[in-house]
């Protein structure tokens, strides 16, 4: 694996090289030409996930898809996963779950999301995902600049400084209208909760519907000073919570 300085230079070069390249062409180079090494797509199977999953499936439907099941997801999300898996013929969906022993130790009553939502995300999302990424040199996400202020400067290629991996955001430039058009053009089914006002869908205790003029992620951790689950960077700063007691 390259040193951080080398990776930072490579990320900068990649952003310059692919700034005007379509999302599909970026994915084709990564998945078919092995541009960055072994790749995985990390998907929540949330409100907008079908677009990226469809793009990837059209190129290589055997691409590993890492799905983090926190054990607090909506039943509709699990239903949506099964629907898309069949419709897109996804061959390698990997359900990533938190370690039962750690959950028993640190969240025995299942209320850590109320007491300390950051630590809950760390326990149930960050740690399991980092382990699952062990065999991959890069990972693909579905984040977009329009989703919230913390993502407004999102680049197509990022450096994950914690794991020294390149993170790819091929839909960074997409807005809500473009996503809707893509889903309509390709007859992709919506997440069942979208019709109920959910614009961004995470764990059921920490997700609410949003109003017509609200930020798409306003329903995530509503009323709390929190916008990310901890597995992503925001404006170049690490948002991951590193509790010493959870390793």
Coordinates of C-alpha atoms in Angstrom, one line a residue:
X1 CA 0.0 0.0 0.0
X2 CA 1.3 3.5 -0.8
X3 CA 2.3 5.9 1.9
X4 CA -0.2 8.7 2.8
X5 CA 1.8 11.4 0.9
X6 CA 1.9 9.3 -2.3
X7 CA -1.8 8.6 -1.9
X8 CA -2.7 12.3 -1.4
X9 CA -0.8 13.1 -4.7
X10 CA -2.6 10.3 -6.5
X11 CA -6.0 11.4 -5.3
X12 CA -5.2 14.9 -6.5
X13 CA -4.1 13.6 -9.9
X14 CA -7.2 11.4 -10.2
X15 CA -9.6 14.3 -9.4
X16 CA -7.9 16.4 -12.1
X17 CA -8.0 13.5 -14.6
X18 CA -11.6 12.5 -14.1
X19 CA -13.2 15.9 -13.3
X20 CA -15.2 15.9 -16.5
X21 CA -15.7 12.1 -16.8
X22 CA -19.1 10.5 -16.5
X23 CA -19.9 8.4 -13.4
X24 CA -20.4 5.3 -15.6
X25 CA -17.0 5.8 -17.2
X26 CA -15.3 6.3 -13.9
X27 CA -16.8 3.1 -12.6
X28 CA -15.9 1.2 -15.7
X29 CA -12.2 2.2 -15.3
X30 CA -12.2 1.3 -11.7
X31 CA -14.1 -2.0 -12.0
X32 CA -12.9 -3.3 -15.3
X33 CA -9.4 -1.9 -15.6
X34 CA -8.4 -2.4 -12.0
X35 CA -7.3 1.3 -11.8
X36 CA -7.2 1.3 -8.0
X37 CA -6.9 -2.4 -7.2
X38 CA -9.6 -4.5 -5.6
X39 CA -12.8 -2.5 -5.2
X40 CA -15.9 -2.8 -3.0
X41 CA -19.2 -0.8 -3.1
X42 CA -20.5 0.2 0.3
X43 CA -24.3 0.6 0.1
X44 CA -26.9 1.3 2.7
X45 CA -29.7 0.3 0.3
X46 CA -31.3 3.6 1.3
X47 CA -33.4 6.2 -0.5
X48 CA -31.0 6.9 -3.4
X49 CA -28.9 3.7 -3.4
X50 CA -30.5 2.1 -6.5
X51 CA -28.8 4.5 -8.9
X52 CA -25.2 3.6 -8.0
X53 CA -26.1 -0.1 -7.5
X54 CA -27.6 -0.1 -11.0
X55 CA -24.5 1.6 -12.6
X56 CA -22.2 -0.9 -10.9
X57 CA -24.4 -3.9 -11.8
X58 CA -24.4 -2.9 -15.5
X59 CA -20.6 -3.0 -15.5
X60 CA -19.8 -5.8 -13.1
X61 CA -22.7 -7.4 -11.1
X62 CA -20.1 -9.5 -9.2
X63 CA -18.7 -6.5 -7.5
X64 CA -18.7 -7.0 -3.8
X65 CA -21.4 -4.9 -2.2
X66 CA -20.8 -4.3 1.6
X67 CA -24.1 -3.7 3.5
X68 CA -23.7 -2.8 7.1
X69 CA -26.7 -4.2 9.1
X70 CA -26.7 -2.4 12.5
X71 CA -29.6 -4.5 13.7
X72 CA -31.6 -1.3 13.9
X73 CA -32.6 -0.9 10.3
X74 CA -36.1 -0.5 9.0
X75 CA -37.8 -3.7 7.8
X76 CA -38.5 -1.8 4.6
X77 CA -34.7 -1.4 4.0
X78 CA -34.2 -5.2 4.3
X79 CA -37.2 -5.6 1.9
X80 CA -35.6 -3.1 -0.5
X81 CA -32.2 -5.0 -0.4
X82 CA -33.9 -8.2 -1.5
X83 CA -35.8 -6.4 -4.3
X84 CA -32.7 -4.8 -5.7
X85 CA -30.6 -7.9 -5.3
X86 CA -33.0 -9.7 -7.6
X87 CA -33.8 -7.0 -10.1
X88 CA -30.1 -5.9 -10.6
X89 CA -28.8 -9.5 -10.4
X90 CA -26.3 -8.6 -7.7
X91 CA -24.1 -11.6 -7.1
X92 CA -22.0 -10.7 -4.1
X93 CA -23.9 -8.8 -1.4
X94 CA -22.0 -9.1 2.0
X95 CA -24.1 -8.5 5.1
X96 CA -21.8 -6.9 7.6
X97 CA -22.9 -7.0 11.3
X98 CA -21.5 -5.8 14.6
X99 CA -19.7 -8.3 16.8
X100 CA -22.2 -9.9 19.2
X101 CA -19.8 -9.9 22.1
X102 CA -19.1 -6.2 21.8
X103 CA -22.7 -5.4 21.5
X104 CA -23.5 -7.4 24.6
X105 CA -20.7 -5.6 26.5
X106 CA -21.3 -2.0 25.3
X107 CA -25.0 -2.0 24.4
X108 CA -26.7 -4.7 26.4
X109 CA -30.0 -2.9 26.6
X110 CA -30.0 -1.6 23.0
X111 CA -30.3 2.0 24.0
X112 CA -26.7 3.2 23.3
X113 CA -28.2 5.2 20.4
X114 CA -30.0 7.4 23.0
X115 CA -27.1 7.7 25.5
X116 CA -24.3 8.1 23.0
X117 CA -25.2 8.0 19.3
X118 CA -21.6 8.6 18.2
X119 CA -20.4 5.5 20.1
X120 CA -23.4 3.5 18.9
X121 CA -22.4 4.3 15.3
X122 CA -18.8 3.4 16.0
X123 CA -19.8 0.1 17.5
X124 CA -22.4 -0.9 15.0
X125 CA -21.1 0.7 11.8
X126 CA -17.5 2.0 11.8
X127 CA -15.7 -1.0 13.4
X128 CA -17.6 -3.7 11.3
X129 CA -17.1 -1.8 8.1
X130 CA -13.4 -1.2 8.7
X131 CA -12.9 -5.0 9.2
X132 CA -14.9 -5.8 6.1
X133 CA -12.7 -3.4 4.0
X134 CA -9.6 -5.3 5.0
X135 CA -9.2 -7.1 1.6
X136 CA -9.9 -4.0 -0.5
X137 CA -7.7 -1.2 -1.7
X138 CA -10.5 1.2 -2.3
X139 CA -14.3 1.6 -1.7
X140 CA -17.1 3.2 -3.6
X141 CA -19.8 5.3 -2.0
X142 CA -23.0 7.0 -3.1
X143 CA -22.5 10.3 -1.4
X144 CA -23.4 13.6 -3.2
X145 CA -22.5 17.2 -2.7
X146 CA -26.1 18.3 -2.6
X147 CA -27.1 16.1 0.4
X148 CA -25.9 18.5 3.1
X149 CA -23.6 21.4 3.8
X150 CA -20.9 19.1 5.2
X151 CA -20.7 17.4 1.8
X152 CA -20.8 20.5 -0.4
X153 CA -17.1 20.3 -1.3
X154 CA -17.1 16.5 -1.8
X155 CA -14.5 15.3 -4.4
X156 CA -14.9 12.3 -6.7
X157 CA -11.8 10.8 -5.1
X158 CA -10.8 11.1 -1.4
X159 CA -8.2 9.7 0.8
X160 CA -9.4 7.7 3.8
X161 CA -6.5 8.6 6.2
X162 CA -7.5 6.1 8.8
X163 CA -7.2 3.0 6.5
X164 CA -5.0 4.5 3.8
X165 CA -7.5 3.7 1.1
X166 CA -8.9 5.7 -1.7
X167 CA -12.6 6.4 -1.5
X168 CA -14.6 7.0 -4.7
X169 CA -17.7 9.1 -4.9
X170 CA -18.8 8.8 -8.5
X171 CA -22.2 10.5 -7.9
X172 CA -20.6 13.5 -6.2
X173 CA -22.1 16.0 -8.7
X174 CA -25.5 14.5 -8.9
X175 CA -28.5 16.4 -7.5
X176 CA -31.9 15.1 -6.5
X177 CA -33.5 15.9 -9.9
X178 CA -30.7 14.0 -11.8
X179 CA -31.2 11.0 -9.5
X180 CA -34.9 11.0 -10.0
X181 CA -34.5 11.2 -13.8
X182 CA -32.0 8.3 -13.7
X183 CA -34.4 6.1 -11.7
X184 CA -37.3 6.9 -14.0
X185 CA -35.2 6.3 -17.1
X186 CA -34.1 2.9 -15.9
X187 CA -37.4 2.0 -14.1
X188 CA -35.7 1.5 -10.8
X189 CA -38.0 0.8 -7.8
X190 CA -38.0 3.4 -5.0
X191 CA -37.3 2.6 -1.4
X192 CA -40.7 1.9 0.2
X193 CA -40.1 4.7 2.8
X194 CA -39.5 7.5 0.2
X195 CA -43.3 7.8 -0.3
X196 CA -43.6 8.5 3.4
X197 CA -41.3 11.5 3.4
X198 CA -38.0 9.8 4.2
X199 CA -35.3 11.4 2.1
X200 CA -32.3 9.8 3.8
X201 CA -32.7 6.5 5.5
X202 CA -30.6 5.1 8.2
X203 CA -31.4 3.3 11.5
X204 CA -35.0 3.4 12.5
X205 CA -34.5 5.0 16.0
X206 CA -32.4 7.8 14.5
X207 CA -34.3 8.6 11.3
X208 CA -37.4 10.7 10.7
X209 CA -39.2 12.1 7.6
X210 CA -38.2 15.5 6.3
X211 CA -40.2 18.5 5.3
X212 CA -40.6 19.8 1.8
X213 CA -37.9 22.5 2.1
X214 CA -35.6 20.7 4.5
X215 CA -32.1 19.4 3.9
X216 CA -32.3 15.8 2.6
X217 CA -30.4 14.6 5.7
X218 CA -32.3 16.7 8.2
X219 CA -34.2 13.6 9.3
X220 CA -31.0 11.9 10.4
X221 CA -30.2 12.4 14.2
X222 CA -32.8 15.2 14.3
X223 CA -32.2 17.6 17.1
X224 CA -28.6 16.5 17.6
X225 CA -25.3 18.0 16.6
X226 CA -24.6 15.1 14.3
X227 CA -24.7 14.7 10.5
X228 CA -22.5 11.7 9.7
X229 CA -22.5 8.2 11.1
X230 CA -18.7 8.2 11.5
X231 CA -17.5 6.2 8.5
X232 CA -16.9 9.2 6.4
X233 CA -14.8 12.4 6.4
X234 CA -16.3 15.8 6.4
X235 CA -14.4 18.7 4.9
X236 CA -11.2 16.8 5.2
X237 CA -11.6 16.2 8.9
X238 CA -12.0 12.8 10.5
X239 CA -15.5 12.4 12.0
X240 CA -14.8 8.8 13.1
X241 CA -15.2 8.4 16.9
X242 CA -12.3 6.4 18.4
X243 CA -13.5 5.3 21.8
X244 CA -10.7 3.5 23.7
X245 CA -13.1 1.1 25.3
X246 CA -14.4 -0.2 21.9
X247 CA -11.7 -1.8 19.8

